[in-house]
Amino acid sequence: EELPTDEAVIAWNDIGLPEMNTQTWTSTSAMVVSMYYRVFQQASMANEFLRQTTDAALASRGVSASLKATIQQYRAEARFLRALSYWHGIDLFGDIPLVTENDPVGGAPPKQAKRADIYNYVVSELTAIQAQLPAPGPSNYGRATTGAAQMLLAELYLNAGVYTGTPAYSQALAAAQAVISAGYSLDPSYPHLFQADNNTSPEIIFAITQDG
Protein backbone atom coordinates (compact mmCIF):
# COMPACT_ATOMS: atom_id res chain seq x y z
CA GLU A 1 0.00 0.00 0.00
CA GLU A 2 2.94 2.35 0.60
CA LEU A 3 5.04 1.41 -2.41
CA PRO A 4 2.83 3.20 -4.99
CA THR A 5 2.99 6.43 -2.95
CA ASP A 6 5.68 9.09 -2.60
CA GLU A 7 6.25 7.78 0.93
CA ALA A 8 8.29 4.92 -0.49
CA VAL A 9 9.83 5.85 -3.82
CA ILE A 10 12.55 3.23 -4.26
CA ALA A 11 15.00 3.35 -7.16
CA TRP A 12 16.03 -0.28 -6.91
CA ASN A 13 15.27 -2.49 -9.88
CA ASP A 14 14.07 -5.45 -7.83
CA ILE A 15 11.39 -7.55 -9.49
CA GLY A 16 8.04 -5.87 -9.01
CA LEU A 17 9.30 -2.61 -7.53
CA PRO A 18 9.37 -0.45 -10.67
CA GLU A 19 5.72 -1.27 -11.44
CA MET A 20 4.68 -0.32 -7.90
CA ASN A 21 6.68 2.91 -7.92
CA THR A 22 5.28 4.00 -11.28
CA GLN A 23 1.74 2.74 -10.64
CA THR A 24 1.82 0.42 -13.63
CA TRP A 25 1.25 -2.86 -11.79
CA THR A 26 -1.22 -5.45 -13.02
CA SER A 27 -2.79 -8.59 -11.63
CA THR A 28 0.27 -10.51 -12.82
CA SER A 29 2.89 -8.27 -11.22
CA ALA A 30 5.24 -10.17 -8.92
CA MET A 31 4.42 -8.28 -5.75
CA VAL A 32 0.67 -8.46 -6.29
CA VAL A 33 0.78 -12.19 -7.00
CA SER A 34 3.18 -12.88 -4.12
CA MET A 35 1.00 -11.03 -1.63
CA TYR A 36 -2.10 -12.92 -2.74
CA TYR A 37 -0.31 -16.25 -2.39
CA ARG A 38 1.10 -15.23 1.00
CA VAL A 39 -2.39 -14.60 2.37
CA PHE A 40 -3.42 -18.16 1.63
CA GLN A 41 -0.10 -19.74 2.55
CA GLN A 42 -0.40 -18.30 6.05
CA ALA A 43 -4.08 -19.17 6.34
CA SER A 44 -3.32 -22.73 5.21
CA MET A 45 -0.55 -23.13 7.79
CA ALA A 46 -2.86 -21.92 10.55
CA ASN A 47 -5.58 -24.28 9.34
CA GLU A 48 -3.25 -27.27 9.45
CA PHE A 49 -2.06 -26.41 12.96
CA LEU A 50 -5.68 -26.28 14.08
CA ARG A 51 -6.42 -29.63 12.41
CA GLN A 52 -3.48 -31.26 14.18
CA THR A 53 -4.29 -29.88 17.65
CA THR A 54 -7.93 -30.82 18.16
CA ASP A 55 -8.85 -32.48 21.45
CA ALA A 56 -9.11 -35.81 19.65
CA ALA A 57 -5.72 -35.41 17.96
CA LEU A 58 -4.02 -34.45 21.21
CA ALA A 59 -5.65 -37.32 23.10
CA SER A 60 -4.47 -39.82 20.47
CA ARG A 61 -0.92 -38.60 20.98
CA GLY A 62 -1.02 -38.77 24.77
CA VAL A 63 -0.44 -35.05 25.28
CA SER A 64 -0.27 -34.05 28.95
CA ALA A 65 -2.86 -31.74 30.51
CA SER A 66 -0.33 -28.95 31.03
CA LEU A 67 0.89 -29.07 27.44
CA LYS A 68 -2.69 -29.27 26.21
CA ALA A 69 -3.47 -26.03 28.07
CA THR A 70 -0.51 -24.34 26.40
CA ILE A 71 -1.56 -25.62 23.00
CA GLN A 72 -5.05 -24.16 23.51
CA GLN A 73 -3.45 -20.72 23.75
CA TYR A 74 -1.38 -21.43 20.65
CA ARG A 75 -4.58 -22.37 18.84
CA ALA A 76 -6.01 -18.96 19.67
CA GLU A 77 -2.86 -17.31 18.34
CA ALA A 78 -3.08 -19.37 15.15
CA ARG A 79 -6.66 -18.17 14.70
CA PHE A 80 -5.44 -14.59 15.16
CA LEU A 81 -2.77 -15.03 12.48
CA ARG A 82 -5.34 -16.52 10.12
CA ALA A 83 -7.67 -13.58 10.82
CA LEU A 84 -4.80 -11.18 10.12
CA SER A 85 -4.15 -12.86 6.78
CA TYR A 86 -7.79 -12.70 5.77
CA TRP A 87 -7.89 -9.02 6.71
CA HIS A 88 -4.93 -8.46 4.39
CA GLY A 89 -6.88 -10.36 1.75
CA ILE A 90 -10.09 -8.33 1.91
CA ASP A 91 -8.21 -5.07 2.34
CA LEU A 92 -6.04 -5.58 -0.74
CA PHE A 93 -8.16 -7.78 -2.99
CA GLY A 94 -11.82 -7.56 -1.96
CA ASP A 95 -13.67 -10.83 -2.60
CA ILE A 96 -11.44 -13.84 -1.88
CA PRO A 97 -11.97 -17.52 -0.99
CA LEU A 98 -12.48 -18.44 2.66
CA VAL A 99 -10.87 -21.69 3.78
CA THR A 100 -10.86 -22.96 7.37
CA GLU A 101 -9.63 -26.07 9.18
CA ASN A 102 -13.00 -27.66 8.47
CA ASP A 103 -12.40 -27.73 4.72
CA PRO A 104 -10.83 -30.93 3.36
CA VAL A 105 -7.22 -30.85 2.23
CA GLY A 106 -6.88 -31.43 -1.49
CA GLY A 107 -10.56 -30.97 -2.15
CA ALA A 108 -12.23 -28.91 -4.82
CA PRO A 109 -10.94 -25.35 -5.26
CA PRO A 110 -12.70 -23.05 -2.77
CA LYS A 111 -15.39 -20.74 -4.03
CA GLN A 112 -15.00 -16.99 -3.94
CA ALA A 113 -16.53 -15.45 -0.82
CA LYS A 114 -17.98 -11.99 -0.49
CA ARG A 115 -15.80 -9.36 1.13
CA ALA A 116 -18.50 -8.63 3.72
CA ASP A 117 -18.79 -12.31 4.65
CA ILE A 118 -15.07 -12.63 5.32
CA TYR A 119 -15.17 -9.37 7.29
CA ASN A 120 -17.90 -10.84 9.51
CA TYR A 121 -15.92 -14.07 9.88
CA VAL A 122 -12.75 -12.25 10.94
CA VAL A 123 -14.62 -10.08 13.43
CA SER A 124 -16.29 -13.15 14.94
CA GLU A 125 -12.95 -14.98 15.20
CA LEU A 126 -11.18 -12.08 16.90
CA THR A 127 -14.06 -11.64 19.31
CA ALA A 128 -14.15 -15.34 20.16
CA ILE A 129 -10.44 -15.78 20.90
CA GLN A 130 -9.70 -12.70 22.97
CA ALA A 131 -10.10 -14.42 26.34
CA GLN A 132 -7.69 -17.17 25.23
CA LEU A 133 -4.89 -14.89 24.00
CA PRO A 134 -1.94 -13.94 26.24
CA ALA A 135 -2.05 -10.56 27.93
CA PRO A 136 0.14 -7.72 26.66
CA GLY A 137 3.48 -7.51 28.41
CA PRO A 138 7.25 -7.77 27.95
CA SER A 139 7.19 -11.56 28.37
CA ASN A 140 4.82 -11.85 25.43
CA TYR A 141 6.67 -9.55 23.04
CA GLY A 142 6.11 -10.58 19.45
CA ARG A 143 3.14 -12.82 20.23
CA ALA A 144 -0.53 -12.38 19.35
CA THR A 145 -1.96 -10.78 22.49
CA THR A 146 -5.34 -9.35 23.44
CA GLY A 147 -3.95 -5.94 22.47
CA ALA A 148 -3.11 -7.24 19.00
CA ALA A 149 -6.64 -8.58 18.59
CA GLN A 150 -8.18 -5.28 19.67
CA MET A 151 -5.92 -3.35 17.30
CA LEU A 152 -6.90 -5.57 14.38
CA LEU A 153 -10.56 -5.15 15.30
CA ALA A 154 -10.05 -1.38 15.29
CA GLU A 155 -8.58 -1.60 11.77
CA LEU A 156 -11.49 -3.72 10.58
CA TYR A 157 -14.16 -1.50 12.10
CA LEU A 158 -12.46 1.64 10.80
CA ASN A 159 -12.89 0.40 7.23
CA ALA A 160 -16.19 -1.45 7.72
CA GLY A 161 -17.94 1.02 5.41
CA VAL A 162 -15.66 -0.08 2.57
CA TYR A 163 -15.79 -3.79 3.38
CA THR A 164 -19.52 -4.09 4.04
CA GLY A 165 -21.21 -0.81 3.09
CA THR A 166 -22.06 -0.12 6.75
CA PRO A 167 -19.70 2.08 8.82
CA ALA A 168 -18.69 0.95 12.32
CA TYR A 169 -16.87 3.98 13.68
CA SER A 170 -18.18 3.62 17.24
CA GLN A 171 -16.85 0.05 17.38
CA ALA A 172 -13.53 1.25 15.95
CA LEU A 173 -13.27 3.86 18.68
CA ALA A 174 -14.08 1.34 21.41
CA ALA A 175 -11.48 -1.13 20.13
CA ALA A 176 -8.82 1.60 19.83
CA GLN A 177 -9.57 2.80 23.37
CA ALA A 178 -9.15 -0.77 24.62
CA VAL A 179 -5.66 -0.80 23.12
CA ILE A 180 -4.81 2.61 24.57
CA SER A 181 -5.91 1.54 28.05
CA ALA A 182 -4.02 -1.75 27.92
CA GLY A 183 -0.88 -0.21 29.41
CA TYR A 184 1.19 0.61 26.34
CA SER A 185 3.34 3.73 26.25
CA LEU A 186 5.67 5.48 23.83
CA ASP A 187 9.34 4.85 24.37
CA PRO A 188 10.76 8.16 25.69
CA SER A 189 14.13 7.58 24.01
CA TYR A 190 14.04 8.03 20.22
CA PRO A 191 17.45 6.32 19.69
CA HIS A 192 15.94 3.10 21.10
CA LEU A 193 14.21 2.73 17.74
CA PHE A 194 17.56 1.95 16.17
CA GLN A 195 19.27 0.01 18.94
CA ALA A 196 19.38 -3.65 19.80
CA ASP A 197 20.26 -5.08 23.17
CA ASN A 198 21.56 -8.52 24.05
CA ASN A 199 18.07 -10.00 24.04
CA THR A 200 16.87 -8.84 20.65
CA SER A 201 17.91 -9.29 17.08
CA PRO A 202 19.65 -6.36 15.37
CA GLU A 203 16.58 -4.91 13.72
CA ILE A 204 14.43 -1.84 14.24
CA ILE A 205 12.62 -2.00 17.57
CA PHE A 206 9.07 -0.72 17.78
CA ALA A 207 8.54 2.60 19.54
CA ILE A 208 5.57 1.29 21.45
CA THR A 209 6.61 -0.76 24.46
CA GLN A 210 4.77 -2.27 27.37
CA ASP A 211 5.03 -0.65 30.81
CA GLY A 212 6.64 -2.80 33.46
XYZ file of C-alpha atoms in Angstrom:
212
model
C 0.000 0.000 0.000
C 2.939 2.350 0.596
C 5.042 1.405 -2.411
C 2.827 3.196 -4.993
C 2.993 6.427 -2.952
C 5.677 9.087 -2.602
C 6.247 7.782 0.927
C 8.292 4.924 -0.492
C 9.828 5.846 -3.820
C 12.552 3.228 -4.263
C 14.996 3.348 -7.156
C 16.034 -0.284 -6.911
C 15.269 -2.485 -9.882
C 14.070 -5.449 -7.831
C 11.389 -7.553 -9.494
C 8.044 -5.868 -9.011
C 9.296 -2.610 -7.527
C 9.370 -0.447 -10.675
C 5.720 -1.265 -11.440
C 4.684 -0.322 -7.905
C 6.676 2.911 -7.923
C 5.276 4.004 -11.284
C 1.737 2.737 -10.639
C 1.815 0.420 -13.629
C 1.246 -2.862 -11.787
C -1.224 -5.447 -13.023
C -2.792 -8.593 -11.630
C 0.273 -10.514 -12.819
C 2.894 -8.265 -11.216
C 5.242 -10.173 -8.924
C 4.421 -8.283 -5.750
C 0.669 -8.461 -6.290
C 0.777 -12.190 -6.996
C 3.176 -12.881 -4.118
C 1.004 -11.025 -1.632
C -2.105 -12.917 -2.741
C -0.308 -16.250 -2.389
C 1.102 -15.232 0.997
C -2.386 -14.600 2.372
C -3.417 -18.165 1.627
C -0.100 -19.744 2.551
C -0.395 -18.296 6.049
C -4.079 -19.170 6.338
C -3.317 -22.735 5.215
C -0.546 -23.130 7.790
C -2.863 -21.921 10.548
C -5.580 -24.277 9.338
C -3.246 -27.266 9.447
C -2.057 -26.405 12.955
C -5.677 -26.280 14.084
C -6.418 -29.634 12.411
C -3.475 -31.257 14.184
C -4.294 -29.881 17.652
C -7.932 -30.819 18.159
C -8.853 -32.477 21.453
C -9.112 -35.809 19.648
C -5.723 -35.411 17.955
C -4.018 -34.453 21.214
C -5.648 -37.321 23.101
C -4.469 -39.815 20.473
C -0.920 -38.596 20.984
C -1.024 -38.774 24.773
C -0.437 -35.051 25.279
C -0.267 -34.051 28.953
C -2.864 -31.744 30.514
C -0.325 -28.948 31.033
C 0.890 -29.072 27.438
C -2.690 -29.266 26.206
C -3.475 -26.031 28.073
C -0.513 -24.335 26.405
C -1.564 -25.617 22.999
C -5.050 -24.157 23.510
C -3.445 -20.717 23.749
C -1.384 -21.433 20.650
C -4.578 -22.372 18.840
C -6.014 -18.957 19.667
C -2.856 -17.308 18.339
C -3.078 -19.366 15.151
C -6.657 -18.173 14.699
C -5.435 -14.585 15.160
C -2.766 -15.032 12.481
C -5.338 -16.519 10.116
C -7.670 -13.585 10.819
C -4.801 -11.184 10.120
C -4.145 -12.861 6.781
C -7.795 -12.699 5.767
C -7.889 -9.016 6.713
C -4.935 -8.455 4.392
C -6.879 -10.361 1.748
C -10.092 -8.332 1.905
C -8.210 -5.072 2.343
C -6.036 -5.577 -0.739
C -8.164 -7.783 -2.993
C -11.819 -7.564 -1.961
C -13.667 -10.827 -2.604
C -11.443 -13.839 -1.878
C -11.967 -17.517 -0.992
C -12.482 -18.444 2.656
C -10.874 -21.692 3.780
C -10.855 -22.960 7.369
C -9.629 -26.071 9.176
C -12.999 -27.658 8.469
C -12.397 -27.732 4.724
C -10.829 -30.933 3.359
C -7.219 -30.849 2.232
C -6.877 -31.427 -1.490
C -10.563 -30.972 -2.152
C -12.226 -28.909 -4.819
C -10.937 -25.347 -5.260
C -12.697 -23.050 -2.767
C -15.391 -20.739 -4.033
C -15.000 -16.988 -3.943
C -16.529 -15.448 -0.815
C -17.981 -11.985 -0.486
C -15.802 -9.359 1.132
C -18.499 -8.633 3.724
C -18.794 -12.315 4.651
C -15.074 -12.627 5.317
C -15.166 -9.371 7.288
C -17.897 -10.839 9.507
C -15.920 -14.068 9.880
C -12.751 -12.250 10.935
C -14.616 -10.075 13.431
C -16.287 -13.151 14.941
C -12.946 -14.979 15.196
C -11.183 -12.083 16.895
C -14.058 -11.637 19.308
C -14.152 -15.341 20.160
C -10.441 -15.784 20.897
C -9.696 -12.698 22.970
C -10.099 -14.422 26.335
C -7.689 -17.166 25.232
C -4.889 -14.895 24.002
C -1.943 -13.940 26.242
C -2.047 -10.560 27.933
C 0.141 -7.717 26.662
C 3.485 -7.509 28.411
C 7.251 -7.774 27.948
C 7.192 -11.557 28.374
C 4.820 -11.854 25.426
C 6.674 -9.550 23.042
C 6.107 -10.580 19.451
C 3.136 -12.819 20.233
C -0.527 -12.381 19.350
C -1.961 -10.777 22.492
C -5.337 -9.353 23.445
C -3.952 -5.945 22.470
C -3.107 -7.236 18.997
C -6.639 -8.584 18.586
C -8.176 -5.275 19.674
C -5.915 -3.349 17.298
C -6.895 -5.569 14.379
C -10.559 -5.146 15.304
C -10.047 -1.376 15.291
C -8.583 -1.596 11.774
C -11.493 -3.723 10.577
C -14.160 -1.499 12.105
C -12.461 1.637 10.797
C -12.890 0.396 7.230
C -16.185 -1.450 7.716
C -17.939 1.017 5.414
C -15.663 -0.082 2.574
C -15.789 -3.787 3.385
C -19.521 -4.089 4.043
C -21.213 -0.810 3.095
C -22.064 -0.122 6.753
C -19.698 2.080 8.818
C -18.692 0.947 12.317
C -16.871 3.985 13.682
C -18.180 3.620 17.239
C -16.853 0.053 17.384
C -13.527 1.245 15.952
C -13.275 3.861 18.684
C -14.077 1.336 21.411
C -11.476 -1.127 20.128
C -8.818 1.603 19.832
C -9.574 2.798 23.366
C -9.152 -0.767 24.616
C -5.661 -0.802 23.123
C -4.806 2.611 24.567
C -5.910 1.545 28.046
C -4.019 -1.754 27.916
C -0.879 -0.214 29.410
C 1.194 0.612 26.339
C 3.335 3.733 26.251
C 5.670 5.483 23.830
C 9.345 4.851 24.370
C 10.757 8.157 25.689
C 14.127 7.576 24.011
C 14.038 8.027 20.221
C 17.450 6.318 19.692
C 15.941 3.099 21.100
C 14.210 2.734 17.743
C 17.555 1.954 16.172
C 19.266 0.014 18.941
C 19.379 -3.653 19.795
C 20.263 -5.081 23.168
C 21.561 -8.524 24.048
C 18.070 -10.004 24.044
C 16.866 -8.840 20.653
C 17.909 -9.292 17.080
C 19.649 -6.360 15.367
C 16.578 -4.905 13.723
C 14.435 -1.843 14.243
C 12.616 -2.000 17.568
C 9.067 -0.720 17.781
C 8.539 2.602 19.542
C 5.569 1.289 21.447
C 6.613 -0.758 24.465
C 4.767 -2.269 27.373
C 5.034 -0.653 30.811
C 6.642 -2.802 33.456
